[in-house]
mmCIF file of N, CA and C and ligand atoms in Angstrom:
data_model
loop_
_atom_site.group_PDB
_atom_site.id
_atom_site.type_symbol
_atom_site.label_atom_id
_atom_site.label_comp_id
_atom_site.label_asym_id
_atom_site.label_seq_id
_atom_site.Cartn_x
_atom_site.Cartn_y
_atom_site.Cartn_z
ATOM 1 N N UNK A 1 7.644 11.580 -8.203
ATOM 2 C CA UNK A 1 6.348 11.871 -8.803
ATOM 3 C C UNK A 1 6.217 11.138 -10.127
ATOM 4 N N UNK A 2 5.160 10.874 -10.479
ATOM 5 C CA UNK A 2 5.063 10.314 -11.553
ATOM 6 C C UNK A 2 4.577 11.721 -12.610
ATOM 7 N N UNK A 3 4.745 12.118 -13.657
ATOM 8 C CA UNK A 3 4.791 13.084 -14.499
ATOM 9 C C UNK A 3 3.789 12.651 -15.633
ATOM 10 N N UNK A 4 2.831 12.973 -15.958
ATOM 11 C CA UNK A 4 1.927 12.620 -16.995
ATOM 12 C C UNK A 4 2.363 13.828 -18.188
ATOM 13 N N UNK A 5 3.253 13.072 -19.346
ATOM 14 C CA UNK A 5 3.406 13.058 -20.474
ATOM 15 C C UNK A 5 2.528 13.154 -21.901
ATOM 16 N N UNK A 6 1.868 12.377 -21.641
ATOM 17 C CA UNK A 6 1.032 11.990 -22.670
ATOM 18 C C UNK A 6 0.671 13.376 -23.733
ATOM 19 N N UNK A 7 0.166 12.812 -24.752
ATOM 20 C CA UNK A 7 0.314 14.319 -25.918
ATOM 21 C C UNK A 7 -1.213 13.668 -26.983
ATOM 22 N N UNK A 8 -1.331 14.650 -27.432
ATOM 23 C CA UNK A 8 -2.493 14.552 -28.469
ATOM 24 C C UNK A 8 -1.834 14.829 -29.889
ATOM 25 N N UNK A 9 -1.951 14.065 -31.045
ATOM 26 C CA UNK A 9 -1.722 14.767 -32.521
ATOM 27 C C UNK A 9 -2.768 14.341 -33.783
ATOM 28 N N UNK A 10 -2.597 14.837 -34.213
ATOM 29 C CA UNK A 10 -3.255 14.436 -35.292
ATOM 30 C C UNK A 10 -2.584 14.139 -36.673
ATOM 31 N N UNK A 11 -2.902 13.544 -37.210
ATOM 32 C CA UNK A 11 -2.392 12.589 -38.043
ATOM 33 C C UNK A 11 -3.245 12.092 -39.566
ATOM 34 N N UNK A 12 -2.572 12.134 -40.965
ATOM 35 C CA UNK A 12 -3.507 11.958 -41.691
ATOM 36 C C UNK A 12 -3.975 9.755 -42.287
ATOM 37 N N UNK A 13 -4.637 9.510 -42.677
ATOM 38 C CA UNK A 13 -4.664 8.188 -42.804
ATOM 39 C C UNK A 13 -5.948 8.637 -43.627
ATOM 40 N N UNK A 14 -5.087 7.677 -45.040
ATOM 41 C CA UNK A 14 -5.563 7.745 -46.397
ATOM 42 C C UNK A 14 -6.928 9.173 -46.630
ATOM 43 N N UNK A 15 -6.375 9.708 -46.199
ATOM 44 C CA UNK A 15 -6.777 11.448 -46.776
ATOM 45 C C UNK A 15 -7.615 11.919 -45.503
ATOM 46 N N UNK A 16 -8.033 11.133 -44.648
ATOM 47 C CA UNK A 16 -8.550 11.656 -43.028
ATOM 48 C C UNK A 16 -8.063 12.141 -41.875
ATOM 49 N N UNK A 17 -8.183 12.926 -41.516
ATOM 50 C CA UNK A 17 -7.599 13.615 -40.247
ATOM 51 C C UNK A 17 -8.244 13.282 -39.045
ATOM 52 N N UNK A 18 -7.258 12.107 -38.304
ATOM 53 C CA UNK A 18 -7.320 11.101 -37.275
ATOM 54 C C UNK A 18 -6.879 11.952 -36.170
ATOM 55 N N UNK A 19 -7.278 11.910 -35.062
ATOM 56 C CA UNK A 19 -7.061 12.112 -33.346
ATOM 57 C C UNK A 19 -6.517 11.002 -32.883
ATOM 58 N N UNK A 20 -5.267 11.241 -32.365
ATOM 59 C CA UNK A 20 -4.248 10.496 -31.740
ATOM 60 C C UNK A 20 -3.873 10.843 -30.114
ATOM 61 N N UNK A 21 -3.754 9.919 -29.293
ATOM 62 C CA UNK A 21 -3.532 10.246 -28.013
ATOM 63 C C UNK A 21 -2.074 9.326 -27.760
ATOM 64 N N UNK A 22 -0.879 9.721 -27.074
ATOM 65 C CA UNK A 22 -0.314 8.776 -27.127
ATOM 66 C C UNK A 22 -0.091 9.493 -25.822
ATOM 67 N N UNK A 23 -0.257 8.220 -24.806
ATOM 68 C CA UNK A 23 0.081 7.573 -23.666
ATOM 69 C C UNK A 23 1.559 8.053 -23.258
ATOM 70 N N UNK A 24 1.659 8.779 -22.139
ATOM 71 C CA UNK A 24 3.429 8.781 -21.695
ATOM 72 C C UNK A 24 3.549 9.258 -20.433
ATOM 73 N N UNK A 25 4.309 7.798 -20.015
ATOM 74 C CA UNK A 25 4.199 8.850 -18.165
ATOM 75 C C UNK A 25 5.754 8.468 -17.550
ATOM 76 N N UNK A 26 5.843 9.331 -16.962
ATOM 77 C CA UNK A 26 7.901 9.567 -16.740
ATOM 78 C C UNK A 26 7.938 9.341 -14.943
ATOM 79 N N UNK A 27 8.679 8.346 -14.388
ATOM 80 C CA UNK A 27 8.845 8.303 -13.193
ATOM 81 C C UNK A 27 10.032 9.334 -12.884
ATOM 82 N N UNK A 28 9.657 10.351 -11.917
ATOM 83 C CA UNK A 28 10.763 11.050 -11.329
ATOM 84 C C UNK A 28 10.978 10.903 -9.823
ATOM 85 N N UNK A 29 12.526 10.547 -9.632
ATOM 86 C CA UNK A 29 12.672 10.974 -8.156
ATOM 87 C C UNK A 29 12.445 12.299 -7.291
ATOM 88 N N UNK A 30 11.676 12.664 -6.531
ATOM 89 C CA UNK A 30 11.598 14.090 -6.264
ATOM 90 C C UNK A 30 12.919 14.221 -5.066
ATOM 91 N N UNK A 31 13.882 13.197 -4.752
ATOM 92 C CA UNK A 31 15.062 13.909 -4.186
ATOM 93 C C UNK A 31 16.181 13.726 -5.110
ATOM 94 N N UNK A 32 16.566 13.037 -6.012
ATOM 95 C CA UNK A 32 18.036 13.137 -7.074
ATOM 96 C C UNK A 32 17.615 13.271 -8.368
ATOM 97 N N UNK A 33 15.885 13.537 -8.620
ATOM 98 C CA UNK A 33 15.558 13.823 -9.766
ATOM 99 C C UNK A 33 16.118 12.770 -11.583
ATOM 100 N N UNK A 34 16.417 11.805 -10.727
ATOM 101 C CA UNK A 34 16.599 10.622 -11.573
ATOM 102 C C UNK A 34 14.764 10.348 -12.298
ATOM 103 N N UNK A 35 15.293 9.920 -13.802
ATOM 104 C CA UNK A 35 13.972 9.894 -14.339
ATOM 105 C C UNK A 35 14.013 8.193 -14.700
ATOM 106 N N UNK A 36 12.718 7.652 -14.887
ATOM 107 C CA UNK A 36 12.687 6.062 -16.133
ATOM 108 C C UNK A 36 11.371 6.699 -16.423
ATOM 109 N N UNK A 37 11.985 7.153 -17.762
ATOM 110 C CA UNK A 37 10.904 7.553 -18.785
ATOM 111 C C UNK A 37 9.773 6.489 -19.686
ATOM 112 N N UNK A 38 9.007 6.899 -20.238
ATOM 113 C CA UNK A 38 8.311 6.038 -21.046
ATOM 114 C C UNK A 38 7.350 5.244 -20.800
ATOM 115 N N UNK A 39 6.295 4.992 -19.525
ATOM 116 C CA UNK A 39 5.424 4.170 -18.738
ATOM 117 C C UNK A 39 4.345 4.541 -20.110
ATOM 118 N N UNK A 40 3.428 3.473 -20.268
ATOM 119 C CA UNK A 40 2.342 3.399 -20.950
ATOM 120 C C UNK A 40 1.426 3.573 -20.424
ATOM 121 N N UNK A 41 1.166 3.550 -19.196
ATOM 122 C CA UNK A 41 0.141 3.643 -18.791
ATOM 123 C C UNK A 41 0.649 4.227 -17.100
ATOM 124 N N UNK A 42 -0.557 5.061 -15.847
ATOM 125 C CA UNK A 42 -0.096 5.426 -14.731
ATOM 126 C C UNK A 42 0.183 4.047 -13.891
ATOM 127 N N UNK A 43 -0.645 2.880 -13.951
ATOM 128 C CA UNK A 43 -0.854 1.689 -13.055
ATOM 129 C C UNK A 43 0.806 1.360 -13.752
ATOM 130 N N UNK A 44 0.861 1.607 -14.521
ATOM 131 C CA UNK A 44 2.840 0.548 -15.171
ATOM 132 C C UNK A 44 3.530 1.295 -14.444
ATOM 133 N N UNK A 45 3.714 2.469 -14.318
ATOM 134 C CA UNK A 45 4.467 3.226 -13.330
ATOM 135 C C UNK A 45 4.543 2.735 -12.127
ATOM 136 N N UNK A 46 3.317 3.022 -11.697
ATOM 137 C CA UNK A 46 2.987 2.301 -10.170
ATOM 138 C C UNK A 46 3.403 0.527 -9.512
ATOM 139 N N UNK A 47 3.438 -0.096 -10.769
ATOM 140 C CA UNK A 47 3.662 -1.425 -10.583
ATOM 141 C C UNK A 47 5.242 -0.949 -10.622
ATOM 142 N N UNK A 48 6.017 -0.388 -11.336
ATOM 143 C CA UNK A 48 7.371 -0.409 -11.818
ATOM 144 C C UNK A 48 8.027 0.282 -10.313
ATOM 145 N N UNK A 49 7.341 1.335 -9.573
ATOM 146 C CA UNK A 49 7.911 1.748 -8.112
ATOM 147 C C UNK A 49 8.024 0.254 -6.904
ATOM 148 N N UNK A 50 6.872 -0.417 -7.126
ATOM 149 C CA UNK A 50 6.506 -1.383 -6.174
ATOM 150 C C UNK A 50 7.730 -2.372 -6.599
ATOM 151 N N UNK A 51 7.928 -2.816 -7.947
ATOM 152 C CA UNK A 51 8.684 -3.640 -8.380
ATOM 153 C C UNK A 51 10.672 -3.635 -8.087
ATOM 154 N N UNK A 52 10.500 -2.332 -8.109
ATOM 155 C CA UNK A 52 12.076 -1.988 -8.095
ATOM 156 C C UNK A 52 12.638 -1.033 -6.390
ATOM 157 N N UNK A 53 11.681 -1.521 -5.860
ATOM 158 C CA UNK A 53 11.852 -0.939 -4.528
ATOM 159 C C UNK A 53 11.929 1.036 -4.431
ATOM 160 N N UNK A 54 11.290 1.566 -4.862
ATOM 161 C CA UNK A 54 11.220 2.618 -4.685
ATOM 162 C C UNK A 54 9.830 3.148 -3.912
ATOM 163 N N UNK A 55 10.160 4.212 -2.738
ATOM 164 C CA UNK A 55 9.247 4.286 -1.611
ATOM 165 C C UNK A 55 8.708 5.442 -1.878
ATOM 166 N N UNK A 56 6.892 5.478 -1.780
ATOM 167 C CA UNK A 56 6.199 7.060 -1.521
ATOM 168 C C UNK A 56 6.167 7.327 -0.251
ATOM 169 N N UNK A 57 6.363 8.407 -0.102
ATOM 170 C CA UNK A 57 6.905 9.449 1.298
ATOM 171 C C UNK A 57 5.984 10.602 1.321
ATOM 172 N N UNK A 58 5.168 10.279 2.629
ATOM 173 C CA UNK A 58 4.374 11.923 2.309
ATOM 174 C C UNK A 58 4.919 13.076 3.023
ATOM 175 N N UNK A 59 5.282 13.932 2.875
ATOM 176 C CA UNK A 59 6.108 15.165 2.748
ATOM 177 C C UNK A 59 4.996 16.204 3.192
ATOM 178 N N UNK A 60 4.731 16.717 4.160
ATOM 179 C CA UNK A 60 3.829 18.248 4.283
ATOM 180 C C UNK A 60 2.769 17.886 3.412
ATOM 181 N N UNK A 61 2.292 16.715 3.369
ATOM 182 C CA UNK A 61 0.682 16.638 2.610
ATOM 183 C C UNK A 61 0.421 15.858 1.491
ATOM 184 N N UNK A 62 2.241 16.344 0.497
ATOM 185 C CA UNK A 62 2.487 16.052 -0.487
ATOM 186 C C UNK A 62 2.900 14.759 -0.765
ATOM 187 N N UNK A 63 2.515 13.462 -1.781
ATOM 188 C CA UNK A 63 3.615 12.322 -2.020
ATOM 189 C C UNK A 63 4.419 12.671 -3.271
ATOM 190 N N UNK A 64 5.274 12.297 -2.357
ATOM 191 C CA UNK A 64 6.621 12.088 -3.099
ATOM 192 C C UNK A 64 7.702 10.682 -3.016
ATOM 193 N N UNK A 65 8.060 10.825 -4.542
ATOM 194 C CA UNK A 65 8.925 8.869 -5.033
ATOM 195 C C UNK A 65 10.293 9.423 -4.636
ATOM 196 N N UNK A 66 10.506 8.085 -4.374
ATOM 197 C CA UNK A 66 11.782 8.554 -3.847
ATOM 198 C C UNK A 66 12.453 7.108 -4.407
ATOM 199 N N UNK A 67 13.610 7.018 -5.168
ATOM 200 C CA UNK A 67 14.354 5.937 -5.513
ATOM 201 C C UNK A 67 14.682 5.522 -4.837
ATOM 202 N N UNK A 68 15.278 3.606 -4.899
ATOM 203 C CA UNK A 68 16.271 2.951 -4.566
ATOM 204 C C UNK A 68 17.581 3.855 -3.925
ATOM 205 N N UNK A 69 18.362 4.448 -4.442
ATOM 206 C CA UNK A 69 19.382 5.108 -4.402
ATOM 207 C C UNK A 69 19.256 6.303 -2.876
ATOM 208 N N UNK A 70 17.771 6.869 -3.399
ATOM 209 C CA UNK A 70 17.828 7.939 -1.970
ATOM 210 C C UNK A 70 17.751 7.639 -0.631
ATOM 211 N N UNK A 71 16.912 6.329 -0.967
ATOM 212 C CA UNK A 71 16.405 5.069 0.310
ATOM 213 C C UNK A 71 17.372 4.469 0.823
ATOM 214 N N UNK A 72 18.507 4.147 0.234
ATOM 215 C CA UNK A 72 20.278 4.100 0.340
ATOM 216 C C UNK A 72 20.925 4.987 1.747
ATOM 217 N N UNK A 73 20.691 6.174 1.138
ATOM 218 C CA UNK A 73 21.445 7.641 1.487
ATOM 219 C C UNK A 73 21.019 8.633 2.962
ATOM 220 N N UNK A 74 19.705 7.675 2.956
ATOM 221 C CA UNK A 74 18.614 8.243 3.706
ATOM 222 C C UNK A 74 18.916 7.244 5.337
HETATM 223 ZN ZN1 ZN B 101 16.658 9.413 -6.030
#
C-alpha cells in the first residue's frame, strides 16, 4: 500500500503565521511489511513500484504492493 503521510504545520516567517503542507508518502509491502519511506509525491511512489519491480495484487477487492522479495517467495 502506499500510506499517505503528509502533515500540515504552521510556521512563523518574519512575524506571520504561514500554513505549511509537507508532502509524505511511505511505500509498504502488505506481505513482509518492508517500508521505502519518503515519496514526495503519490505518482513518485507509483513510478518507484513500476521501477523496482514490485507487483499490485488484487486481494478480495482490495490492492495490495507486494515487493521484489515476496514476488521471490511467492
Ligand atoms: Zn515484501
Amino acid at each position: 500500500m502506499i500510506q499517505n503521510c503528509s502533515r500540515r504545520y504552521g510556521k512563523f516567517v518574519n512575524g506571520n503565521a504561514m500554513d505549511y503542507q509537507e508532502e509524505s508518502y511511505t511505500l509498504i509491502c502488505d506481505y513482509c511489511e518492508k517500508e521505502i519511506p519518503r515519496f514526495s509525491s503519490f505518482m513518485e511512489a507509483v513510478n518507484y513500484k513500476k521501477e523496482n519491480g514490485w507487483k499490485s495484487k488484487n486481494v478480495l477487492g482490495e490492492w495490495t504492493d507486494m515487493c521484489p522479495n515476496c514476488i521471490d517467495k511467492e
